[in-house]
XYZ file of N, CA and C in Angstrom:
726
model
N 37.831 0.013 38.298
C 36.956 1.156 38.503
C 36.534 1.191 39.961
N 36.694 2.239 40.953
C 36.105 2.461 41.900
C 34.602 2.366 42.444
N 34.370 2.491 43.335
C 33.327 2.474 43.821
C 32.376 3.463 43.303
N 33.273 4.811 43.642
C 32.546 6.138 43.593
C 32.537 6.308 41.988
N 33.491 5.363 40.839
C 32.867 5.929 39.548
C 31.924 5.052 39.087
N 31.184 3.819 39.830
C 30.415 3.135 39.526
C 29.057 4.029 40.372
N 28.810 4.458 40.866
C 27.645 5.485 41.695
C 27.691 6.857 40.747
N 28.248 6.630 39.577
C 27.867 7.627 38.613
C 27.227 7.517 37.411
N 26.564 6.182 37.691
C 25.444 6.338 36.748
C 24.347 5.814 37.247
N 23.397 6.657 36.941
C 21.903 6.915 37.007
C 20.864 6.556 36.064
N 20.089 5.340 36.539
C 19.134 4.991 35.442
C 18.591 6.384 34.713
N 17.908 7.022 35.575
C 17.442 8.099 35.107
C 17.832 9.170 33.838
N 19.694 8.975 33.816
C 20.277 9.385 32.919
C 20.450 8.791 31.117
N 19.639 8.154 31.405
C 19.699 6.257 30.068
C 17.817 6.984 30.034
N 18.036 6.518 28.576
C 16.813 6.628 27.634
C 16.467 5.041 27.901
N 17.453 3.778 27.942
C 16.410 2.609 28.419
C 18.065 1.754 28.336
N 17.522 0.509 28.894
C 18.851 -0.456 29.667
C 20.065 -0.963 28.089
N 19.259 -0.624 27.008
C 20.582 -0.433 25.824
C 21.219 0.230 25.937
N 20.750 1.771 26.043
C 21.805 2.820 26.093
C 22.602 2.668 27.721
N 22.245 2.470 28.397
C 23.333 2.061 30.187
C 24.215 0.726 29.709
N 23.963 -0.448 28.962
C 24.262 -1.431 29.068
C 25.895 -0.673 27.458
N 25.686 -0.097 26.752
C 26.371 0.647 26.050
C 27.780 1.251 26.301
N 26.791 2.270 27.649
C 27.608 2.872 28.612
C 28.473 2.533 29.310
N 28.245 1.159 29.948
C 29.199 0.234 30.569
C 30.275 -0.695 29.414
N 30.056 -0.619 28.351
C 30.524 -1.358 27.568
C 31.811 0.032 27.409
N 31.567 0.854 27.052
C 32.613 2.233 26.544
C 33.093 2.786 27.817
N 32.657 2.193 29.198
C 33.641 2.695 30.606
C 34.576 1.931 30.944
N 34.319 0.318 30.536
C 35.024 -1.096 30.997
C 35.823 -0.623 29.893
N 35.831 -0.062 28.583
C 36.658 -0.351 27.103
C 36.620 -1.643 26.383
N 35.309 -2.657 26.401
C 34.908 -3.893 25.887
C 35.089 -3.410 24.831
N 34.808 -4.643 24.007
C 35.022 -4.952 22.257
C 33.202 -5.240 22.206
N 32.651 -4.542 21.312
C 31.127 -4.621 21.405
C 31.165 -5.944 20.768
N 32.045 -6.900 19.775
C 31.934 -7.472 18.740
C 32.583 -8.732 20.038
N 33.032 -8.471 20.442
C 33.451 -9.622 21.663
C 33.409 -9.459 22.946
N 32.119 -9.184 23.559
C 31.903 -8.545 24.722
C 32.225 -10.266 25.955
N 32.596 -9.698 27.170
C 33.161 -10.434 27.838
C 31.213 -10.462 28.340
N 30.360 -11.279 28.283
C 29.013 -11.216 28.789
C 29.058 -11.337 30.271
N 29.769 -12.217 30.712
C 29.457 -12.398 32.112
C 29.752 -11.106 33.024
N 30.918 -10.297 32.802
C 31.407 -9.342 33.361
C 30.407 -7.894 33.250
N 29.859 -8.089 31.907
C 29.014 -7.029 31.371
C 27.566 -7.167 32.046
N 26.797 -8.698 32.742
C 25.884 -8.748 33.510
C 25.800 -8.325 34.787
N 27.543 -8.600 35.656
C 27.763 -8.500 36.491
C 27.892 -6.840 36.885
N 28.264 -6.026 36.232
C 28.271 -4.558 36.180
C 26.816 -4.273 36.081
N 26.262 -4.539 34.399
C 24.755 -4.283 34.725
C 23.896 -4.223 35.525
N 23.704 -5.523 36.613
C 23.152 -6.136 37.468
C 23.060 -5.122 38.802
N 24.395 -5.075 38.896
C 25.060 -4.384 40.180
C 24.976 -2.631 40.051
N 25.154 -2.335 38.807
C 23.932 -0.302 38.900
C 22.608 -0.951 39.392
N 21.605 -1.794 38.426
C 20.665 -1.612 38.400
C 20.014 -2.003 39.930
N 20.816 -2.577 40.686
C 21.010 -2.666 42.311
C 21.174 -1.604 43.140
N 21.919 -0.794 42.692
C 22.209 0.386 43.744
C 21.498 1.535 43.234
N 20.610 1.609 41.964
C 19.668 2.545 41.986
C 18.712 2.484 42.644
N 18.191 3.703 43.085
C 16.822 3.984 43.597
C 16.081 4.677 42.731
N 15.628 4.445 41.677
C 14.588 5.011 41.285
C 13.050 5.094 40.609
N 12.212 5.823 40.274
C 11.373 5.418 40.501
C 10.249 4.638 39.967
N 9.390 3.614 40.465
C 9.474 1.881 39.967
C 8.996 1.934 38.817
N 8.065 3.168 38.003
C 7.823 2.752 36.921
C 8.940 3.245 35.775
N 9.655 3.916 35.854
C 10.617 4.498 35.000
C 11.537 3.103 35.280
N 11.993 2.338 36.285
C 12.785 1.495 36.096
C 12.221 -0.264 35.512
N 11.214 -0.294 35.213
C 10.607 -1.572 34.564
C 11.486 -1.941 33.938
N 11.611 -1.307 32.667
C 12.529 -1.831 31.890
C 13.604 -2.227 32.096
N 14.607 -1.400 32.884
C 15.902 -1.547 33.724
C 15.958 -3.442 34.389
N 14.768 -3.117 34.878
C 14.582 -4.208 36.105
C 14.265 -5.588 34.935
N 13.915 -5.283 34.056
C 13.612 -6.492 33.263
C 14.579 -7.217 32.449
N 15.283 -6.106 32.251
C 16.803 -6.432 31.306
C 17.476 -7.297 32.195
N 17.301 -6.631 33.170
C 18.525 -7.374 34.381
C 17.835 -8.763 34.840
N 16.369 -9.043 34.746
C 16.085 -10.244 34.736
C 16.669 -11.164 33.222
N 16.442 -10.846 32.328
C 16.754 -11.403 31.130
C 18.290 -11.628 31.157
N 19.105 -10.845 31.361
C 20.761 -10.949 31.958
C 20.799 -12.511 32.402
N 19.729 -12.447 33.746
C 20.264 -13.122 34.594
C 20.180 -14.504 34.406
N 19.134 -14.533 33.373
C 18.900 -16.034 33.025
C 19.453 -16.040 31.614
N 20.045 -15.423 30.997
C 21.773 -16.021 30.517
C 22.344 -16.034 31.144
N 23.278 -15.865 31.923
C 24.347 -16.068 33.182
C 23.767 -17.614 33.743
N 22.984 -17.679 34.143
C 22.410 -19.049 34.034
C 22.754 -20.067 33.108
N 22.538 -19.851 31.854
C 22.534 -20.600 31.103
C 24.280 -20.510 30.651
N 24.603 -19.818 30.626
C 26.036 -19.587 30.461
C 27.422 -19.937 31.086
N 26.854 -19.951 32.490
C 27.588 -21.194 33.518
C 27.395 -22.747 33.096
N 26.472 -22.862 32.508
C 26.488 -24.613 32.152
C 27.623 -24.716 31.106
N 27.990 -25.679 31.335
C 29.013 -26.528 30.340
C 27.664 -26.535 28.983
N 28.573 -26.193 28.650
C 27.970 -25.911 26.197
C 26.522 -26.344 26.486
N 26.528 -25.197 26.937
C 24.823 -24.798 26.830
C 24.120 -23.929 24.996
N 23.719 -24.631 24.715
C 23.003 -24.439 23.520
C 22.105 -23.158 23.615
N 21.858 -23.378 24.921
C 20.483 -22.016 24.659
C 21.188 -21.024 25.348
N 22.186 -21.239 25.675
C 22.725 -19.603 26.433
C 23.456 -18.999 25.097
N 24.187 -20.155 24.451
C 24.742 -19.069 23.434
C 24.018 -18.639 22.202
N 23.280 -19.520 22.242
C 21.761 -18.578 21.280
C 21.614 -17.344 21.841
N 21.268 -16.963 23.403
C 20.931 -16.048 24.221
C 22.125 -14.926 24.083
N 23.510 -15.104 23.883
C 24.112 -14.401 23.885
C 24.353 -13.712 22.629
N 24.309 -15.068 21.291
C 24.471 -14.055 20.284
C 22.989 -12.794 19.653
N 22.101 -13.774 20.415
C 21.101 -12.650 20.227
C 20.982 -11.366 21.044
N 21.970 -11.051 22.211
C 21.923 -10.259 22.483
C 22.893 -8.954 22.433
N 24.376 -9.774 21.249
C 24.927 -9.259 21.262
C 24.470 -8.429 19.786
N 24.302 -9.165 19.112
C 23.423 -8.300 17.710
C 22.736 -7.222 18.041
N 21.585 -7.215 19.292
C 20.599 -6.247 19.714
C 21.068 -5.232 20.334
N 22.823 -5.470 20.791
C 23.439 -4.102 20.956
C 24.166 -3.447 19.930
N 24.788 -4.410 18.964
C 25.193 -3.858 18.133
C 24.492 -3.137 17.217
N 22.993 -3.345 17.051
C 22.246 -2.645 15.816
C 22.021 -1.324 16.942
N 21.583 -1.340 18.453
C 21.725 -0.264 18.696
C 22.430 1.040 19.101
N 23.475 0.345 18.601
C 25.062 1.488 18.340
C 24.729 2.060 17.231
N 24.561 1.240 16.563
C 24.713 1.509 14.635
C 23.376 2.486 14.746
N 22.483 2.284 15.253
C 21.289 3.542 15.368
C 21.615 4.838 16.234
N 22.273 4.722 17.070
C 22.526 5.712 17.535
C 23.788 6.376 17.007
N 24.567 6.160 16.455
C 25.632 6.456 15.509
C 25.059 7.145 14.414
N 24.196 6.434 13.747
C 23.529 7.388 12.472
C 22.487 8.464 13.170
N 21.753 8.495 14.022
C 21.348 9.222 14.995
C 22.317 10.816 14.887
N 23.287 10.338 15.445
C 24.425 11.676 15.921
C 24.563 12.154 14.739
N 25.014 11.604 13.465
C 25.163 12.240 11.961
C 24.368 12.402 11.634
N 23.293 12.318 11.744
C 22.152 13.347 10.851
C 22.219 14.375 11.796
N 21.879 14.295 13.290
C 21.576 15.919 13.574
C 22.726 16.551 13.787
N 24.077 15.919 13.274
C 25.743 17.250 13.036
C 24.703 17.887 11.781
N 24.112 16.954 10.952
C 24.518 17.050 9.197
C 23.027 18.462 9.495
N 22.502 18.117 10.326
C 21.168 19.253 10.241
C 21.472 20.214 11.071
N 22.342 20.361 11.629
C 22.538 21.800 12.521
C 23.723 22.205 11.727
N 24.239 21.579 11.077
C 25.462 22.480 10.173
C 24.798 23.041 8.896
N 23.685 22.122 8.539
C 22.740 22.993 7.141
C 21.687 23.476 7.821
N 21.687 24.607 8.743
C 20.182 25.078 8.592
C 19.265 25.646 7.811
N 17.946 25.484 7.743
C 17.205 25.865 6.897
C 16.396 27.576 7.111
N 16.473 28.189 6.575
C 15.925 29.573 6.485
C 14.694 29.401 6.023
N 13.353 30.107 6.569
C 12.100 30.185 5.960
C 11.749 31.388 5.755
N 11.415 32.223 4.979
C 10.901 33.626 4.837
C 9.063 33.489 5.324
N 8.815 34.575 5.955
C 6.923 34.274 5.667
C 6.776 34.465 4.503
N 5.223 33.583 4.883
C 4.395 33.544 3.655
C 3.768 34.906 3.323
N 3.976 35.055 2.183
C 3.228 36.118 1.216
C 1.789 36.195 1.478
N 1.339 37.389 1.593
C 0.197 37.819 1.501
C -0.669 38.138 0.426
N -1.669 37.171 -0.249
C -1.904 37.245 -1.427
C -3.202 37.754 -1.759
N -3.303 38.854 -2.114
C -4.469 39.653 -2.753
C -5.625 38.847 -3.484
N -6.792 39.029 -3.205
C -7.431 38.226 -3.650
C -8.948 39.525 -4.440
N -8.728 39.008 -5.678
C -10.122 39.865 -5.887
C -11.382 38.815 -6.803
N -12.423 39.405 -6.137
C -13.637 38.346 -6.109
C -14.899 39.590 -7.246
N -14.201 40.015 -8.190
C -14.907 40.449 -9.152
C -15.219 39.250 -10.447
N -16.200 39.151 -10.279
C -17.090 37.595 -11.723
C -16.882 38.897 -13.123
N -15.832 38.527 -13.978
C -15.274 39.194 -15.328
C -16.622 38.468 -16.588
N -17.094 37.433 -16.326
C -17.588 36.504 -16.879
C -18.907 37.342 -17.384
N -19.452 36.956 -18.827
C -21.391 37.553 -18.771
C -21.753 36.380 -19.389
N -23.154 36.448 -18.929
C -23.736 35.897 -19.214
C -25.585 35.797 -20.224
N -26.361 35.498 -20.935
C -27.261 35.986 -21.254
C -28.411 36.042 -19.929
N -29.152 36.707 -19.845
C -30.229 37.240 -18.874
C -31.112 36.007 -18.208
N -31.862 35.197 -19.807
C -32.488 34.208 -19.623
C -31.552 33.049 -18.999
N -30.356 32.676 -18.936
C -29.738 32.063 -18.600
C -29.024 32.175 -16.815
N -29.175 33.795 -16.460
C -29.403 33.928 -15.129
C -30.634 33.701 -14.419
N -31.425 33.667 -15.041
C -32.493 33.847 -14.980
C -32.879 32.151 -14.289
N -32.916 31.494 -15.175
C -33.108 29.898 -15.038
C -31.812 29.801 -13.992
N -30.852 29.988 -13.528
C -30.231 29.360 -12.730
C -30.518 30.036 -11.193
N -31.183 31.237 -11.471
C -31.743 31.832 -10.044
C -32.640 31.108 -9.780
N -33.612 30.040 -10.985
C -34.944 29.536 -10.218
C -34.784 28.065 -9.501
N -34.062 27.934 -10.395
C -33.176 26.298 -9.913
C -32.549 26.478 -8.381
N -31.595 27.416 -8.141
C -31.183 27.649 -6.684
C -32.472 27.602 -5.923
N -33.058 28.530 -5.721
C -34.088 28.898 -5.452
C -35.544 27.750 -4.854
N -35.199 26.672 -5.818
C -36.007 25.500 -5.754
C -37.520 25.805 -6.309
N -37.099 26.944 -7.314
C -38.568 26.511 -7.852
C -38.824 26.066 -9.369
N -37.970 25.225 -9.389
C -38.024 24.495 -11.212
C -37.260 22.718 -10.588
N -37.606 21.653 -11.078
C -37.282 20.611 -10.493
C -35.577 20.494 -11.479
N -34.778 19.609 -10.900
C -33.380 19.659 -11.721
C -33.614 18.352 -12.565
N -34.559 17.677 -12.714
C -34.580 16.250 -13.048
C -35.745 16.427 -13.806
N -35.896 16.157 -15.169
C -37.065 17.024 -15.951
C -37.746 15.315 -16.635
N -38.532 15.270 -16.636
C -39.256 14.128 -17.072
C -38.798 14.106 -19.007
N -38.524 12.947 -19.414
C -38.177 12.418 -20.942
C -39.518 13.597 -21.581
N -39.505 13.952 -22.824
C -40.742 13.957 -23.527
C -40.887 12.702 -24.186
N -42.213 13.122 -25.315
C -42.810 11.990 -25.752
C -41.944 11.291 -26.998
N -41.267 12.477 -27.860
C -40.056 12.631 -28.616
C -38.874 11.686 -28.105
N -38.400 12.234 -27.089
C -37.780 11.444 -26.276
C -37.401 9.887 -26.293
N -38.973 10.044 -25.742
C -38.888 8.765 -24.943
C -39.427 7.420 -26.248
N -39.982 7.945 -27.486
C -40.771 7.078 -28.023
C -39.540 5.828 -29.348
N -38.248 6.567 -29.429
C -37.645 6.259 -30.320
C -37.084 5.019 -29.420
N -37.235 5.030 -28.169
C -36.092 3.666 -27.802
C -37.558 2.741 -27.026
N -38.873 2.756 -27.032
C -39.743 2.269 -26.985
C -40.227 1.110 -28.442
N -39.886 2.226 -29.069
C -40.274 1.680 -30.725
C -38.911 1.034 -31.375
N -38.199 1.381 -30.403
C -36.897 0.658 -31.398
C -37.023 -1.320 -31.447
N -36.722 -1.546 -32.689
C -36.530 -3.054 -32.581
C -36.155 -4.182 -32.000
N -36.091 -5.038 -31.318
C -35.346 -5.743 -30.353
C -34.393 -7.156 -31.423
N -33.343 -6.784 -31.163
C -32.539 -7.639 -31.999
C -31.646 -8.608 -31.225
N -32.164 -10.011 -31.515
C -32.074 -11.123 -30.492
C -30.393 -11.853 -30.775
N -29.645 -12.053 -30.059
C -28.421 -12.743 -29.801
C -28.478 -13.790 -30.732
N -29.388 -14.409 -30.892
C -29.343 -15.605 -32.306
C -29.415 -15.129 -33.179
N -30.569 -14.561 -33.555
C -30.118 -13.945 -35.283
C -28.880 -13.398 -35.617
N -28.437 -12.780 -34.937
C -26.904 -12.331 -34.963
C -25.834 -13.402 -35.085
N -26.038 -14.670 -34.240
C -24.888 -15.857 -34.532
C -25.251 -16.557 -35.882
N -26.732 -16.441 -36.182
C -26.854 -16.698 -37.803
C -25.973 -16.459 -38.416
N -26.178 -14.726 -38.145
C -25.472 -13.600 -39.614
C -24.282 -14.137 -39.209
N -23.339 -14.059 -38.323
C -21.770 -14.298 -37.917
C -21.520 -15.529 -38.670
N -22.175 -16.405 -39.051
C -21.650 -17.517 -39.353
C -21.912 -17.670 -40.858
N -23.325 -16.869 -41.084
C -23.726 -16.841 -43.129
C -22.104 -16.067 -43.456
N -21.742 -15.149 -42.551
C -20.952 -14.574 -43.521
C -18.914 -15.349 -43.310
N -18.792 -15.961 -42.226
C -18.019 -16.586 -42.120
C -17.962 -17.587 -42.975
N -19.195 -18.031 -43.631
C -19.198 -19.382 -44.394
C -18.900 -18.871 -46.048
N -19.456 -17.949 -46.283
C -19.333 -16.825 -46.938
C -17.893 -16.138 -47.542
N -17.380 -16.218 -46.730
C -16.346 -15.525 -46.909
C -16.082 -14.019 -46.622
N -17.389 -13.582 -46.382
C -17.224 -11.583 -46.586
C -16.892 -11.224 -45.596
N -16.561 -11.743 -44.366
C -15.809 -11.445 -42.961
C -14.601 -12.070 -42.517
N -13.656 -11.436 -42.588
C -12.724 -12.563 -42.023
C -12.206 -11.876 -40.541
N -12.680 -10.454 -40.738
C -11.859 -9.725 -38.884
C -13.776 -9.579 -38.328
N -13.069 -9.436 -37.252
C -14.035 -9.262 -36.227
C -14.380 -7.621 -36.533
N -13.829 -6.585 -37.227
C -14.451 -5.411 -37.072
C -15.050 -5.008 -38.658
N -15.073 -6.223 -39.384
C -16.129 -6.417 -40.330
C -17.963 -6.987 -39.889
N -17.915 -7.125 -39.127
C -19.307 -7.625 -38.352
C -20.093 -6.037 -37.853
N -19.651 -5.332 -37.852
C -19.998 -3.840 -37.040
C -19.929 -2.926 -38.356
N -21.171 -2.097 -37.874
C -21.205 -0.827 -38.581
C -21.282 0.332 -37.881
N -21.194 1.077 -38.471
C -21.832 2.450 -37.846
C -23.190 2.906 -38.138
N -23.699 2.372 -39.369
C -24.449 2.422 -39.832
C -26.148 1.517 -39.172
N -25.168 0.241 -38.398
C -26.165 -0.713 -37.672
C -26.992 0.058 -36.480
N -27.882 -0.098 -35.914
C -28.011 0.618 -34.795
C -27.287 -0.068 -33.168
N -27.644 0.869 -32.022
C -26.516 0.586 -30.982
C -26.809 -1.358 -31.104
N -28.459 -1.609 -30.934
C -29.048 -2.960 -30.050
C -28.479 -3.615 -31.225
N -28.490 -3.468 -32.429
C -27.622 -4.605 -33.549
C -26.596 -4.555 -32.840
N -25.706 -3.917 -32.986
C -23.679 -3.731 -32.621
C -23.560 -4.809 -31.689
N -24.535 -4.378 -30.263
C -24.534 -4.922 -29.231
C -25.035 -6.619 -29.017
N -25.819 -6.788 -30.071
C -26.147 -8.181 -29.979
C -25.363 -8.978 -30.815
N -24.905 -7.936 -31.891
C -23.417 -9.075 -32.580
C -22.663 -9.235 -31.582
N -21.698 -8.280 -30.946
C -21.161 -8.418 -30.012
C -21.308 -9.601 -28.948
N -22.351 -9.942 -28.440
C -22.597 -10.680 -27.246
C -22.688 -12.550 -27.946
N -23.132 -11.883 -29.280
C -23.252 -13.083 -30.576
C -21.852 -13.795 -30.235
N -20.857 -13.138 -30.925
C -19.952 -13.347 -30.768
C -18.687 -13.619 -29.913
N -19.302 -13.928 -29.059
C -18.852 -13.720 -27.520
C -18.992 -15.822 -27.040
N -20.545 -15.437 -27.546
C -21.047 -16.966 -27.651
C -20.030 -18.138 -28.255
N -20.230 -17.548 -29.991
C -19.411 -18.592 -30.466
C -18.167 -18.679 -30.253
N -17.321 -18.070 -29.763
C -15.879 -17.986 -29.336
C -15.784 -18.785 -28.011
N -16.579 -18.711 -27.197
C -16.994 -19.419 -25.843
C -17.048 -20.892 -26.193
N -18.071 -20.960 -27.205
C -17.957 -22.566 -27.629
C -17.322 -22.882 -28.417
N -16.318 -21.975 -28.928
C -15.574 -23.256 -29.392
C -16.119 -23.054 -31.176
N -16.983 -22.656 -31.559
C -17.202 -22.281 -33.212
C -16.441 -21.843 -34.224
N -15.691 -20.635 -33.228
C -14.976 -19.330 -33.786
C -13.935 -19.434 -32.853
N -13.169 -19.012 -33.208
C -11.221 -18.367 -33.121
C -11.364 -17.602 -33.166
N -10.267 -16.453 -32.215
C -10.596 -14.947 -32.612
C -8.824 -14.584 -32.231
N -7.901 -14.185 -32.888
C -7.018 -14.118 -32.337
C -6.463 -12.828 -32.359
N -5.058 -11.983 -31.874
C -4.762 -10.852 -31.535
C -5.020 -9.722 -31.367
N -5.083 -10.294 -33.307
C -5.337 -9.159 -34.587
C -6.685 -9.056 -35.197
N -7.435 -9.854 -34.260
C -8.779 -9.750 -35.049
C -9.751 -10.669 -35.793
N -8.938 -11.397 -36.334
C -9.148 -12.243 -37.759
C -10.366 -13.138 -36.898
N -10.598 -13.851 -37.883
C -12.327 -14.837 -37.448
C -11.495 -16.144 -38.189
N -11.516 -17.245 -37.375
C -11.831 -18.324 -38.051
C -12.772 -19.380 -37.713
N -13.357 -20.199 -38.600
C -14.691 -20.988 -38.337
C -14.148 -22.480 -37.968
N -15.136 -23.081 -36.871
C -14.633 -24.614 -36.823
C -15.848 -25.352 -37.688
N -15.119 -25.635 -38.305
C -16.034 -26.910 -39.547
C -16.207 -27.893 -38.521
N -17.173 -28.768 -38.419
C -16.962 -30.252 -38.443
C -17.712 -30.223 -36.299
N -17.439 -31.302 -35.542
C -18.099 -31.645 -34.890
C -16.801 -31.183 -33.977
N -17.098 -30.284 -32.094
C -16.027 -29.521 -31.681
C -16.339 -30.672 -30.473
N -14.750 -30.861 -30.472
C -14.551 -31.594 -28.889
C -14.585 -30.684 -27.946
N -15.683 -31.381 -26.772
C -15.200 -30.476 -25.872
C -14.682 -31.195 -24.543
N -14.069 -30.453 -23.550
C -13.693 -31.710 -22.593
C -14.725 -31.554 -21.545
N -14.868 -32.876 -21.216
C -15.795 -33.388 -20.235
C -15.703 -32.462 -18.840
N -14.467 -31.848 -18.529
C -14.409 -31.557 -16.942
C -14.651 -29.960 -17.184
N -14.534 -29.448 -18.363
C -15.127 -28.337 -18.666
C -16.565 -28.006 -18.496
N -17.145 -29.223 -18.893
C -18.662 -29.097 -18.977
C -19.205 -29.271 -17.695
């Protein structure tokens, strides 16, 4: 190659020192898969020498060609270990960026041969007539509420409030009683024999937590499907548990 076809390339023309270092690879006619490295530094080296351009656009340029240079270094030594580490890692880092720029070029053939057509968007009529009625008193109360003159948060009445005041308090033990009179018993054998509908919520809820207990220690079994079984007799427990 001449002089004058080596003064035809221009950093400036390279997106960054892969795509020039590429370039020289497809002007020499190298084998990307067996690149002659030393020859390929020596070309590299020698553009990135006779460009002039300007210093921050060429960083990169200028850095590659440092990194070059200390493989070539290492590559002149007799079976240098770290140069040919250096080389096969750098020959991979050109080859993946072929293979990107290759799939690169086929997508945008594959998107300028399918272009896409958009029609505008439709102009969509909008009508803001309320079809809806409502009773009077019921506009009525929601004009006063906007308005802020009715509070949204209305205090319990006495009705209300007096049934869960007066309600009974039903304690987690009496409940592991019953769980166990009737386990001993026989009249329970699933777990959704313990519950009624009929019980109120604080019963349900304190069998529940009842039962929660004896399964915890070790009393009761409770398995898949439900079923209850009782531990007779005195329950090991292990020491590193406790």
């Amino acid at each position: 190659m001449s002089v004058a076809e080596e003064l035809t390339f221009h950093l400036e023309d390279f997106d960054g020192p892969l795509e020039l270092l590429l370039a020289l690879v497809a002007k020499h006619k190298m084998d990307l898969h067996n690149i002659p490295i030393l020859e390929l530094i020596d070309q590299y080296t020698a553009t990135v020498a006779r460009a002039d351009p300007d210093p921050e656009a060429a960083s990169a340029f200028i850095e590659m060609a440092a990194r070059l240079v200390e493989m070539k270094s290492y590559l002149l030594l007799p079976r240098s270990e770290e140069g040919e580490r250096m080389k096969q890692e750098f020959t991979g880092q050109l080859i993946e960026y072929d293979q990107c720029r290759r799939m690169a070029a086929l997508l945008r053939q594959k998107a300028e041969a399918a272009p896409v057509f958009v029609r505008p968007p439709m102009e969509m009529e909008f009508d803001n007539t309320y079809d809806l009625h409502h009773a009077p008193q019921v506009l009525a109360d929601y004009w006063a509420v906007l308005s802020g003159r009715t509070k949204l948060r209305r205090e319990p009445t006495q009705q209300q409030f007096e049934p869960l005041v007066t309600a009974p308090m039903v304690s987690v033990t009496s409940r592991v009683v019953y769980i166990l009179r009737h386990l001993i018993a026989g009249t329970a054998a699933k777990m959704s024999q313990l519950f009624s509908r009929q019980q109120t919520r604080s019963t349900n809820v304190a069998t529940f937590l009842a039962l929660l207990e004896l399964v915890r220690g070790g009393r009761v079994k409770l398995d898949d499907e439900g079923r209850l079984t009782m531990q007779r007799g005195r329950i090991q427990r292990d020491k590193e548990k406790e």
